[in-house]
Coordinates of C-alpha atoms in Angstrom, one line a residue:
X1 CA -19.0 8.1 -41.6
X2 CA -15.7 7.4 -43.1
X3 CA -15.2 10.3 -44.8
X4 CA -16.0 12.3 -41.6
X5 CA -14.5 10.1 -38.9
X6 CA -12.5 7.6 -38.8
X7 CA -14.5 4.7 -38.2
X8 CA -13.1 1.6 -39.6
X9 CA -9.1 2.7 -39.1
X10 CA -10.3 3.0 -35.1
X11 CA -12.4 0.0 -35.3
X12 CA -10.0 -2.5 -36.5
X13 CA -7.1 -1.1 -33.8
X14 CA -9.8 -1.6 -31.0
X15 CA -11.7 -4.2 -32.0
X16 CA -8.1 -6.1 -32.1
X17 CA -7.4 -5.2 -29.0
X18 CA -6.2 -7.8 -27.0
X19 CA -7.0 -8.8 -23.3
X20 CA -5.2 -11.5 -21.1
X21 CA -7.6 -14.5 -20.2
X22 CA -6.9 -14.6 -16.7
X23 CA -10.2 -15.2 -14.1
X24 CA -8.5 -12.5 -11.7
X25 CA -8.9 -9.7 -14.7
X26 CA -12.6 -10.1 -14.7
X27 CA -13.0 -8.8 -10.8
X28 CA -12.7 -5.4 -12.4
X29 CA -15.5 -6.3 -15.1
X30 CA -18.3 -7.7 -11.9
X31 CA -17.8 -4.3 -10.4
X32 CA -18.6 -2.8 -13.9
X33 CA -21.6 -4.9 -14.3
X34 CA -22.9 -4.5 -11.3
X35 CA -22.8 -0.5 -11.6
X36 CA -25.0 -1.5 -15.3
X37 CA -28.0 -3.4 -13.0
X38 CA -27.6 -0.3 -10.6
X39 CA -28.6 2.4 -13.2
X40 CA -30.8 -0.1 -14.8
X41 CA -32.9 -0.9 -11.4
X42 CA -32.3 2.8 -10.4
X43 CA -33.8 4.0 -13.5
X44 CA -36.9 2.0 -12.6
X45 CA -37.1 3.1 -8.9
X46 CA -37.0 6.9 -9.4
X47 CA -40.4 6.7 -11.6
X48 CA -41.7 6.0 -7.8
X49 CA -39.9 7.5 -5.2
X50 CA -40.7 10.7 -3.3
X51 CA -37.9 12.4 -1.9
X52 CA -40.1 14.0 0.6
X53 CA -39.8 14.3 4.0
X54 CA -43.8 15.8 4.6
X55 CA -45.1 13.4 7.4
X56 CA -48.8 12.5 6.6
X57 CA -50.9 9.1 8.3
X58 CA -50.2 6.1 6.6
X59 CA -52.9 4.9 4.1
X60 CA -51.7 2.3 2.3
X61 CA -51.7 -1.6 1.9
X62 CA -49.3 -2.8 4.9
X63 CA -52.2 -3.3 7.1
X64 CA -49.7 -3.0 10.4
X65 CA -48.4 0.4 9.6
X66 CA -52.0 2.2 9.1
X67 CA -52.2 5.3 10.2
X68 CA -48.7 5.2 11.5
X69 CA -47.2 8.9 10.9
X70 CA -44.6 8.6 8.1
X71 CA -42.9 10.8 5.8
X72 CA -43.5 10.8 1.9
X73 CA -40.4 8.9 0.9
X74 CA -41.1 6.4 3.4
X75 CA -45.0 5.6 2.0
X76 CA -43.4 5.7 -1.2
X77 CA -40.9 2.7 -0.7
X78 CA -43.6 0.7 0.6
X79 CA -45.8 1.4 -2.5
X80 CA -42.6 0.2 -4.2
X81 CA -42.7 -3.2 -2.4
X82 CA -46.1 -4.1 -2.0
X83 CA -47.9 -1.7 -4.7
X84 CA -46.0 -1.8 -7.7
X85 CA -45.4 -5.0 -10.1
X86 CA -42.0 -6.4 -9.5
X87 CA -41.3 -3.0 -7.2
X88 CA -40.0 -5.1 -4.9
X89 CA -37.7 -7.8 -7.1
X90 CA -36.4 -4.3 -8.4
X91 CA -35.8 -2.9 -5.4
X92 CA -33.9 -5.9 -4.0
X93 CA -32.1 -6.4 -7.1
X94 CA -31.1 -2.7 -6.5
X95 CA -29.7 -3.2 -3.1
X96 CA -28.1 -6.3 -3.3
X97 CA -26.4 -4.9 -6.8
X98 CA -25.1 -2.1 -4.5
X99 CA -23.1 -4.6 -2.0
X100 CA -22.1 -6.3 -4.9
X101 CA -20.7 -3.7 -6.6
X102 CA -19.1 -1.7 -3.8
X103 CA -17.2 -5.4 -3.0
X104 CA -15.9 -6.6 -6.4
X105 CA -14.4 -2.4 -5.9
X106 CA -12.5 -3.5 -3.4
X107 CA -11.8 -7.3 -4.3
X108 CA -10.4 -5.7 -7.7
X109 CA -8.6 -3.0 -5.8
X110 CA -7.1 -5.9 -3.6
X111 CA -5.7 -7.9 -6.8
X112 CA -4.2 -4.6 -8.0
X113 CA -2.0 -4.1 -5.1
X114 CA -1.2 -8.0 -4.9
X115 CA -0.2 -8.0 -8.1
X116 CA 1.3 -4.7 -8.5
X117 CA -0.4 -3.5 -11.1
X118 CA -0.4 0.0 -9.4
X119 CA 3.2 1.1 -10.5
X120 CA 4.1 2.9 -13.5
X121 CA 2.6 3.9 -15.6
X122 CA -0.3 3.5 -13.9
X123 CA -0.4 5.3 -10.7
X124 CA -3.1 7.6 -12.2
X125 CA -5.3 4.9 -12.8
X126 CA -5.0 3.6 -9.5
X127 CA -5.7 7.1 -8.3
X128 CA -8.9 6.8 -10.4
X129 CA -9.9 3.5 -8.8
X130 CA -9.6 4.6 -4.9
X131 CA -11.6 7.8 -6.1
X132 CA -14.1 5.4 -7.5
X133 CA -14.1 3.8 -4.2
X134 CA -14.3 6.2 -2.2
X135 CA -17.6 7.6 -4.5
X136 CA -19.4 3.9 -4.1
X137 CA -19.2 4.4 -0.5
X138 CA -20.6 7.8 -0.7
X139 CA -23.1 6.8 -3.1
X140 CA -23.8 3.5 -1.2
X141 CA -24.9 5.5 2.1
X142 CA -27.0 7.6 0.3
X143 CA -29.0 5.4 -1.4
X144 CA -28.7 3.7 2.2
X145 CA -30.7 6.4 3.7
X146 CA -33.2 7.5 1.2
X147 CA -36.2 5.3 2.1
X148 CA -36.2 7.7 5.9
X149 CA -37.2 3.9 8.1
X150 CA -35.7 3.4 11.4
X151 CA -32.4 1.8 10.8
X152 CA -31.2 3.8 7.6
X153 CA -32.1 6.9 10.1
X154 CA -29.9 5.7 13.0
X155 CA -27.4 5.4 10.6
X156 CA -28.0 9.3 9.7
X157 CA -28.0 10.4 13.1
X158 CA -24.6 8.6 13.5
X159 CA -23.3 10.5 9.9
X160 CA -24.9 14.0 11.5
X161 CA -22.8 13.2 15.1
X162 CA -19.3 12.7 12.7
X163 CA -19.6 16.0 11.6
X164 CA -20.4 17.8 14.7
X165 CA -17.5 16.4 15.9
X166 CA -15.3 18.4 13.3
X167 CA -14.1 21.2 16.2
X168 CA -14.7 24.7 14.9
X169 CA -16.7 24.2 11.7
X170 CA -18.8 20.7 12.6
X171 CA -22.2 22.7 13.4
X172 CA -21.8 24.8 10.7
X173 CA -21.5 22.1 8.6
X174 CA -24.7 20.4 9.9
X175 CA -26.6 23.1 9.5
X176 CA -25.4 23.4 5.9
X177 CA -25.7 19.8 5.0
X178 CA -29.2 19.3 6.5
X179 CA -30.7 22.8 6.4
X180 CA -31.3 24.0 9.4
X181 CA -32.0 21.9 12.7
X182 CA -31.7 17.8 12.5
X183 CA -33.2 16.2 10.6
X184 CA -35.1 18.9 8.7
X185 CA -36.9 18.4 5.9
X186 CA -33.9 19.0 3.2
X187 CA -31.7 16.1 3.7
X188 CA -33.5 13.2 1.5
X189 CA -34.3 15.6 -1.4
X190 CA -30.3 16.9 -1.5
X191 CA -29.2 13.0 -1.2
X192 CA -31.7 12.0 -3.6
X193 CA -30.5 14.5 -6.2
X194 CA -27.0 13.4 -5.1
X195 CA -27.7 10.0 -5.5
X196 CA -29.2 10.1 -8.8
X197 CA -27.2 12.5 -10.7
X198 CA -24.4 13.9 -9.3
X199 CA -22.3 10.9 -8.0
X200 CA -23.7 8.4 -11.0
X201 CA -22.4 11.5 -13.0
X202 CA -18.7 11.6 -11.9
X203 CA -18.9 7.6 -11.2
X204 CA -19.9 7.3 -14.3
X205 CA -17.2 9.9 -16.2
X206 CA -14.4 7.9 -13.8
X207 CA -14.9 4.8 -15.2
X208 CA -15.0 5.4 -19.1
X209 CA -11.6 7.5 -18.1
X210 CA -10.4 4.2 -16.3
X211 CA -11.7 1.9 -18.8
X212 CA -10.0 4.6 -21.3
X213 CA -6.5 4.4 -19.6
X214 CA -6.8 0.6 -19.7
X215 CA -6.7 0.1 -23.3
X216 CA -4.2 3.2 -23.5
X217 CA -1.6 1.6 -21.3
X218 CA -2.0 -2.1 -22.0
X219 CA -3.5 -4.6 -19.7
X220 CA -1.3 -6.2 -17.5
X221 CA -0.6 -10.3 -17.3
X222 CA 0.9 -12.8 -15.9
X223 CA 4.0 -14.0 -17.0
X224 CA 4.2 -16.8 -19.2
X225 CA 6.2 -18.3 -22.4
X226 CA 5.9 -15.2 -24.9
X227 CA 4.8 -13.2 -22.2
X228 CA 7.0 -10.1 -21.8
X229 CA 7.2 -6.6 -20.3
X230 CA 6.6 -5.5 -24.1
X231 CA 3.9 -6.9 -25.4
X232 CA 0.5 -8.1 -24.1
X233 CA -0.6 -12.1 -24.9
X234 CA -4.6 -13.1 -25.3
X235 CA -7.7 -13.1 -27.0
X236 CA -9.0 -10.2 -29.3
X237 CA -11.6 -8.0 -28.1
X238 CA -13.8 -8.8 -30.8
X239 CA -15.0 -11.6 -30.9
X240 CA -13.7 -13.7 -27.9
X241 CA -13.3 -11.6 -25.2
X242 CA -16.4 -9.8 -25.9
X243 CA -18.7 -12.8 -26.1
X244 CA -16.7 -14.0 -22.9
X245 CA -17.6 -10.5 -21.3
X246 CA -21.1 -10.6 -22.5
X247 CA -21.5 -13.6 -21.2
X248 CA -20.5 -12.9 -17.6
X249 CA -22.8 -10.3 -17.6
X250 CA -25.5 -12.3 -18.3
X251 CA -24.8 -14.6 -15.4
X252 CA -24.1 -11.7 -12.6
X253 CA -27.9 -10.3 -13.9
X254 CA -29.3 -13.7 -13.9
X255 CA -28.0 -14.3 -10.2
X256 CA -28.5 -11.0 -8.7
X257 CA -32.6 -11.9 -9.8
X258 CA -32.1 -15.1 -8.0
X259 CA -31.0 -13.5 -5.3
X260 CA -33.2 -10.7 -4.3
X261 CA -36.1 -13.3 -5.3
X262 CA -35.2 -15.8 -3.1
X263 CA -33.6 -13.3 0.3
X264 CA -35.0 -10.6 1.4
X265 CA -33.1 -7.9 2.3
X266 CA -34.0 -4.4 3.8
X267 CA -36.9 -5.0 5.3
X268 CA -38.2 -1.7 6.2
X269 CA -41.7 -2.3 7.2
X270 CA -40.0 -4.1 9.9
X271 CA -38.0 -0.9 11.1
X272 CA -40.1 1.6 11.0
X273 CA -40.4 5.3 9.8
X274 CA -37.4 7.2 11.5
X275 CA -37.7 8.7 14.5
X276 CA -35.6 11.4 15.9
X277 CA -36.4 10.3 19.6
X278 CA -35.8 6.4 19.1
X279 CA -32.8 4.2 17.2
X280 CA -33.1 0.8 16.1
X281 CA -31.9 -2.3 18.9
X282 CA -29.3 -4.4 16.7
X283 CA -28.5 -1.6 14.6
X284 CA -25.8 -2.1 12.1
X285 CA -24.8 -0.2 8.4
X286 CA -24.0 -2.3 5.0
X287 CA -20.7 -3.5 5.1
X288 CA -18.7 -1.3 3.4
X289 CA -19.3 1.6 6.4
X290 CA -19.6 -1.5 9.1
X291 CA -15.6 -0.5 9.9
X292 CA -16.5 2.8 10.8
X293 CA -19.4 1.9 13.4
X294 CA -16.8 -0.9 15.0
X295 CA -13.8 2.1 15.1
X296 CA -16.9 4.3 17.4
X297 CA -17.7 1.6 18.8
X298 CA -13.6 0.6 20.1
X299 CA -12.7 4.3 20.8
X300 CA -12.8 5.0 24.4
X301 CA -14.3 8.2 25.6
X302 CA -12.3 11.1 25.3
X303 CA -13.1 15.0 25.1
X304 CA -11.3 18.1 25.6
X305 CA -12.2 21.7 26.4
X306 CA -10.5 24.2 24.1
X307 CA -10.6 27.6 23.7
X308 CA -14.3 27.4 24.4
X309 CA -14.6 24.3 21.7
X310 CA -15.2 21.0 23.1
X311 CA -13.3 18.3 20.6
X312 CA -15.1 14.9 21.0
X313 CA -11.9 12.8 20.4
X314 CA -14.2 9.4 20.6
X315 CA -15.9 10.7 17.8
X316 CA -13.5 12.5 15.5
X317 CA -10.3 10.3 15.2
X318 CA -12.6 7.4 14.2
X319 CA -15.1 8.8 12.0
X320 CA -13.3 11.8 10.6
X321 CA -9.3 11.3 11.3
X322 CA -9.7 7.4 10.3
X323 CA -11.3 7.2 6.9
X324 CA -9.4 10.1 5.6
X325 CA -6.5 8.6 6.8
X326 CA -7.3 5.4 4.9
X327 CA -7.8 7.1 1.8
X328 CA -4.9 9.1 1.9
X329 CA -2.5 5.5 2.3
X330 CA -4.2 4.1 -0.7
X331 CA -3.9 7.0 -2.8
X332 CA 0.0 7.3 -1.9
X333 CA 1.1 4.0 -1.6
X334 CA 2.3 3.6 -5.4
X335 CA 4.1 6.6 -5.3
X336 CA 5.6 5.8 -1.6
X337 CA 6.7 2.4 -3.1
X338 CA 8.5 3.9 -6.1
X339 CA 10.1 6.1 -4.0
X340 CA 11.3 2.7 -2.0
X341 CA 12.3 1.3 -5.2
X342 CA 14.6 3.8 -6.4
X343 CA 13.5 3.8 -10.2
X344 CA 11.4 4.7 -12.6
X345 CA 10.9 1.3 -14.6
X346 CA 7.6 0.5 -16.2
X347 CA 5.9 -2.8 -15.2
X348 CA 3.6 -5.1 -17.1
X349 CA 4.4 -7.9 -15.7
X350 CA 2.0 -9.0 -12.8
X351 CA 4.0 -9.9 -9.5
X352 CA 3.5 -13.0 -8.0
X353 CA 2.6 -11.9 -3.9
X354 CA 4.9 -14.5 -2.6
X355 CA 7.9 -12.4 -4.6
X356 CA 6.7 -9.2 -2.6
X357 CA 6.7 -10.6 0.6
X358 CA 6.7 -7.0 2.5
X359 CA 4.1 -6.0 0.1
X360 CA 1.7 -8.8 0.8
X361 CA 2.2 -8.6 4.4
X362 CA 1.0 -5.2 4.7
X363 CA -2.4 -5.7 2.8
X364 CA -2.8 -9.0 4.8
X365 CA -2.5 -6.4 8.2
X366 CA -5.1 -4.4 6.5
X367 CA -7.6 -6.9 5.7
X368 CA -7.7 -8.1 9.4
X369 CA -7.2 -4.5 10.7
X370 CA -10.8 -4.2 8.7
X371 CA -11.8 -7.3 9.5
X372 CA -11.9 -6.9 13.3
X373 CA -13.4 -3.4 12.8
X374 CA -16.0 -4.7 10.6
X375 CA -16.9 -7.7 13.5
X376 CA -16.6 -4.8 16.5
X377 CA -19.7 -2.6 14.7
X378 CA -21.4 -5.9 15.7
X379 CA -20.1 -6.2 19.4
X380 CA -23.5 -5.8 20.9
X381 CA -25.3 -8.5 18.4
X382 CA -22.4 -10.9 19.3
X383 CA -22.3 -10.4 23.1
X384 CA -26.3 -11.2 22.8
X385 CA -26.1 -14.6 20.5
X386 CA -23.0 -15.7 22.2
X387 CA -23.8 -14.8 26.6
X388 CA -21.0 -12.7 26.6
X389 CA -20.2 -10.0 28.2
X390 CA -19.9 -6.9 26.5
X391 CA -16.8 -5.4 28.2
X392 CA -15.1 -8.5 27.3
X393 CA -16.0 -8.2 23.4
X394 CA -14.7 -4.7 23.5
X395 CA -11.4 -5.1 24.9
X396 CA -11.1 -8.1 22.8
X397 CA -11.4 -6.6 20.0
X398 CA -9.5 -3.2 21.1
X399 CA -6.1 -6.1 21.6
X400 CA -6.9 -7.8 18.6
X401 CA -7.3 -4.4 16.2
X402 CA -3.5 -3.7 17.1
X403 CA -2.0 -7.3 17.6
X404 CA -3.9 -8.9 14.6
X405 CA -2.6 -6.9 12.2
X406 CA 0.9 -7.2 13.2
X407 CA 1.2 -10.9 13.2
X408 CA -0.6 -11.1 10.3
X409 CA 1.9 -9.4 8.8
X410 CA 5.0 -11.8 10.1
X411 CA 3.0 -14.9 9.3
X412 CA 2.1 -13.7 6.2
X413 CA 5.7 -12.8 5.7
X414 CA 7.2 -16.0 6.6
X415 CA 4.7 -18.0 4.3
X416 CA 5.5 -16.0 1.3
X417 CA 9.7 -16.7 2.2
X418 CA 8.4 -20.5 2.7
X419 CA 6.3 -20.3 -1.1
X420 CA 9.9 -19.0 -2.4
X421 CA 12.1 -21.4 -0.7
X422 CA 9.7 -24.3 -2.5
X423 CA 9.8 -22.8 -5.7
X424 CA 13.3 -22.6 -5.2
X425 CA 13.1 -26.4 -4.4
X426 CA 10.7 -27.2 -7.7
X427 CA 13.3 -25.7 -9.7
X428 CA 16.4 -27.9 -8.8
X429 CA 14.8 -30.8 -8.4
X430 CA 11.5 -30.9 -10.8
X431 CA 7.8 -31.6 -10.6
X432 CA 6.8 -34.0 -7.7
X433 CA 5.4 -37.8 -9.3
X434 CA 3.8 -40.2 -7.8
X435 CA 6.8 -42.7 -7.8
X436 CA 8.5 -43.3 -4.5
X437 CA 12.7 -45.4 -5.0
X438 CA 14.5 -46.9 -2.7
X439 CA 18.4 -46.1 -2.5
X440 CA 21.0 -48.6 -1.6
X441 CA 21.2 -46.8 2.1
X442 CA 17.3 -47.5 2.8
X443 CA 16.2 -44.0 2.6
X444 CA 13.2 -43.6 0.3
X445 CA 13.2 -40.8 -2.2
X446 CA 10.0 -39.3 -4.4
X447 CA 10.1 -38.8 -8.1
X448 CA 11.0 -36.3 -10.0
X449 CA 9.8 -35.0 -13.5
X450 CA 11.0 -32.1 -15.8
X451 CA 8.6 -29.0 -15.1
X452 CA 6.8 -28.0 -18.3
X453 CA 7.9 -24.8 -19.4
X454 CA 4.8 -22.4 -18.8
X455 CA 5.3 -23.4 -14.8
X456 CA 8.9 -23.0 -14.9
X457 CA 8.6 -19.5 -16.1
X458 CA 6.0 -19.2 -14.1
X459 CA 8.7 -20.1 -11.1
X460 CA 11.8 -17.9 -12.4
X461 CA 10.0 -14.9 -14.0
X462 CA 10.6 -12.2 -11.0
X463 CA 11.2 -8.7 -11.5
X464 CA 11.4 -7.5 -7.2
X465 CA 13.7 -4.5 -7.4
X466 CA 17.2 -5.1 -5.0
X467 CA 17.5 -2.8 -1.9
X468 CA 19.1 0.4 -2.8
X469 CA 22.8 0.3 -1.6
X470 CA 25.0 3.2 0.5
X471 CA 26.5 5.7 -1.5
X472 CA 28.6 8.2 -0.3
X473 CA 30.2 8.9 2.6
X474 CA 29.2 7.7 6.5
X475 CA 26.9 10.4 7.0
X476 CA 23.7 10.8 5.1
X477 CA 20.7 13.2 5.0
X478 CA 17.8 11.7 6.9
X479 CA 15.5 11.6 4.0
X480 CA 18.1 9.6 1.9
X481 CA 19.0 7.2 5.2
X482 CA 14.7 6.3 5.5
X483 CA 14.7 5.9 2.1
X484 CA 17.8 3.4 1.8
X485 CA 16.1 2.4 5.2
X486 CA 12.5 0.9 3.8
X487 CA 14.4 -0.4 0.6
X488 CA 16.2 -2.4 2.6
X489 CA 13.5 -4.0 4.8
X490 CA 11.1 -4.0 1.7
X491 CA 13.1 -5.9 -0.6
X492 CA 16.7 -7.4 1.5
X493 CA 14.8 -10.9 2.6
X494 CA 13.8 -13.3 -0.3
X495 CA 15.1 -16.6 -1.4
X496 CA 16.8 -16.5 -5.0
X497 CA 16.3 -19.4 -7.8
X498 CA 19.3 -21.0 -9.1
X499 CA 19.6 -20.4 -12.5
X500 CA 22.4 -20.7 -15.8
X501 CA 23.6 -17.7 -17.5
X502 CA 20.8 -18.7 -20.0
X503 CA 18.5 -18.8 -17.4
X504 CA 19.6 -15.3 -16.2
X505 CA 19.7 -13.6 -20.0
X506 CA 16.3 -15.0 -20.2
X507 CA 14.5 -13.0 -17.5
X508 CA 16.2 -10.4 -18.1
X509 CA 14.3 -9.7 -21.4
X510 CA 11.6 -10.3 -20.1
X511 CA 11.4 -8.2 -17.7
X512 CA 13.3 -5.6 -19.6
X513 CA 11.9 -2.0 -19.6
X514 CA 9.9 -1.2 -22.6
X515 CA 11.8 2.3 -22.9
X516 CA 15.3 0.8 -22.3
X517 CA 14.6 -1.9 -24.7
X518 CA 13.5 0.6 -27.2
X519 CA 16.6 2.5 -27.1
X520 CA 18.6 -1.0 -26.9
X521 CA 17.0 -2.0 -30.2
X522 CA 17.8 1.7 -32.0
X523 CA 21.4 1.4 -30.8

């Protein structure tokens, strides 16, 4: 093997490898895991599964549903659960893998931008991460809908009425996606090959490419004595962090069993086979398409004759408009903020979100702006358990989808200017003891002790870019005004530490540019 590849030259450089021991890394690595049960459990399920939509009596050992008319695919999930040995165990194991993976995606997606491990040079690997999101959603609502019950069909019949709502093309596009008149009889067989080849394929060719880039460009980490923006600080691949990784793997298997032993989940003998002519009371998705069924649910009715097209604007800007519109801010964020920025610096360092106070506000608006979306696909369950009325819920939650986001935001703003101003405070005056003095005025005073010094370069490690000054005369072009603009409200409000010209020198290495430290060095 030697002699024809090179083996043991790429071992020991990999092998060596080494990765920052930080608990916030290993989000990435649950989502990873968690894909591994999928095709594991999946592999198992597809030696059962129909993907037929033929409609025949129901013969089989759920006494309640005999001789209930129910498609192929239908019988053959319920042969799965109540027929096969450990069908069901798998089966759960498969669906609650599913949630679990699409949310450590997102969780991991969510310390990226924190941290702001999206800027160069990895903008392309972000890139790679929102498309792998965007797939687990995708692949999530098709493996959602194959088992053709009750609820998984409303659900459908939802998907079918977002893209009808497309003006011009939408029927054209039903007819193409389900073959003819809904449902048909081609829909579960063309997600069921998408479902088990197509998007594993590409989700599957994204990740090594990601995992690939990772190792390429370094992991990131947090900053910390010998921590720079040069080098990467931790434990070898081989053995540590492997055994480490191993070892959460283990665990996520181990309690993804004990899960889908122990909660049931899915219950479709309790739905129903689909229906065209009925939907499911109490009907709601998996999360992870739960903000799109709370943004149909909020849109008020609105329609408009065109040219002999009808646009169903309660329909489109919510389920077509919206999402891609959410897609299209994640995938150009890191490349709006380096346009903010001004520069073209490379960062290893990972920022603390209190130093990126604009930053951290905005994804705090976003969480809540999904958040209340996500609670308003519920509206009718709550107005049930709660006696409230259901125009109340509505236009609560229509106020609270554009005010919640936008004093989240100021809070969120404000805390982080607070978290900077103690730092700030820690830094003059020294860890906080136990001790309380008395001065010779009365006043009482509390204890101070010397920071170590992985917390106080913890505190004075920042590397937030300043707001890009006027150049030129009075007059500016607009583009260059919006840009100066943003920089200005993105980065002009933080509270700077105090430090000596040591100090200063200090962070100032590390937080150097790997290229302009390179050329420093040759000089």
């Amino acid at each position: 093997m030697d002699r024809r590849l090179p083996v043991s030259e790429a071992a020991k450089t990999f092998l060596r490898k080494a990765f920052p021991d930080h608990w916030s890394f290993l989000l990435g690595e649950i989502a990873l895991y968690s894909f591994v049960v999928l095709v594991l459990t999946g592999t198992f399920l597809t030696f059962f599964f129909h993907p037929v939509m033929t409609e025949q009596p129901y013969t089989g050992s759920y006494t309640p549903l005999q001789g209930v008319p129910a498609s192929e695919a239908y019988t053959s999930v319920l042969h799965i659960s109540f027929d096969v040995r450990g069908g069901l165990l798998v089966r759960q194991m498969h669906h609650w893998a599913a949630l679990v993976f699409v949310a450590a995606i997102a969780v991991h997606m969510l310390r990226i931008f924190f941290t702001g491990a999206f800027r160069r040079p990895r903008e392309i690997n972000w890139t790679i991460g929102v498309t792998l999101f965007m797939l687990s959603l995708l692949e999530g609502f098709c493996g959602y809908s194959l088992p053709d019950d009750l609820l998984s069909g409303t659900g459908l019949r939802t998907a079918q009425g977002i893209v009808l709502s497309i003006p011009i093309v939408g029927t054209y596009l039903s007819f193409f996606v389900f073959g003819g008149q809904y449902p048909g009889h081609e829909i579960v067989p063309r997600m069921y090959a998408a479902h088990i080849l197509l998007i594993p394929g590409l989700l599957i060719a994204l990740i090594a490419v990601h995992l690939g880039l990772v190792v390429y460009l370094k992991h990131t980490q947090w900053a910390g004595p010998g921590h720079t923006n040069r080098n990467v600080v931790g434990k070898p691949l081989y053995p540590q962090y492997t055994t480490k990784s191993l070892g959460l793997f283990f665990i996520l298997f181990g309690l993804l069993a004990v899960l889908s032993a122990v909660m049931q989940i899915n219950p479709i003998w309790d739905f129903g086979p689909y229906r065209a002519d009925q939907s499911s009371l109490d009907a709601q998705p998996d999360w992870y398409v739960g903000f799109l069924e709370g943004a149909l649910r909020l849109t008020p009715a609105m329609e408009t004759d065109f040219a002999g097209h009808t646009v169903i604007w309660d329909v489109f800007l919510p389920g077509v408009v919206l999402p891609l519109t959410l897609f299209a801010v994640l995938y150009l964020y890191p490349f709006f903020e380096r346009w903010v920025t001004g520069g073209g610096k490379e960062y290893h360092l990972c920022d603390r979100p209190r130093h990126q106070p604009t930053r951290t506000g905005l994804g705090v608006a976003g969480i809540l702006w999904y958040a209340v979306l996500l609670a308003a696909g519920g509206q009718d369950v709550l107005a049930k358990v709660f006696q409230i009325p259901l125009e109340l819920i509505t236009w609560t939650f229509r106020v609270c989808v554009v005010v919640l986001p936008v004093l989240g935001f100021w809070a969120t703003k404000r805390l982080c200017l607070g978290l900077q101003a103690l730092d700030r405070a820690r830094v003059e005056q020294g860890g906080v003891t136990e001790q309380v003095r008395q001065t010779t005025a009365g006043a009482y005073l509390r204890g101070h002790t010397r920071m170590s010094r992985e917390e106080a370069t913890r505190l004075i490690v920042r590397d937030t870019p300043l707001p890009l000054e006027h150049v030129g005369h009075w007059y500016q072009p607009v583009g260059r005004w919006l840009r100066r603009a943003l920089s200005r409200w993105y980065f002009a409000r933080r509270v700077e530490v105090p430090l000596t010209d040591e100090g200063r020198r200090y962070v100032a290495a590390v937080t150097a540019d790997p290229a302009q430290a390179e050329e420093q060095e040759g000089e």
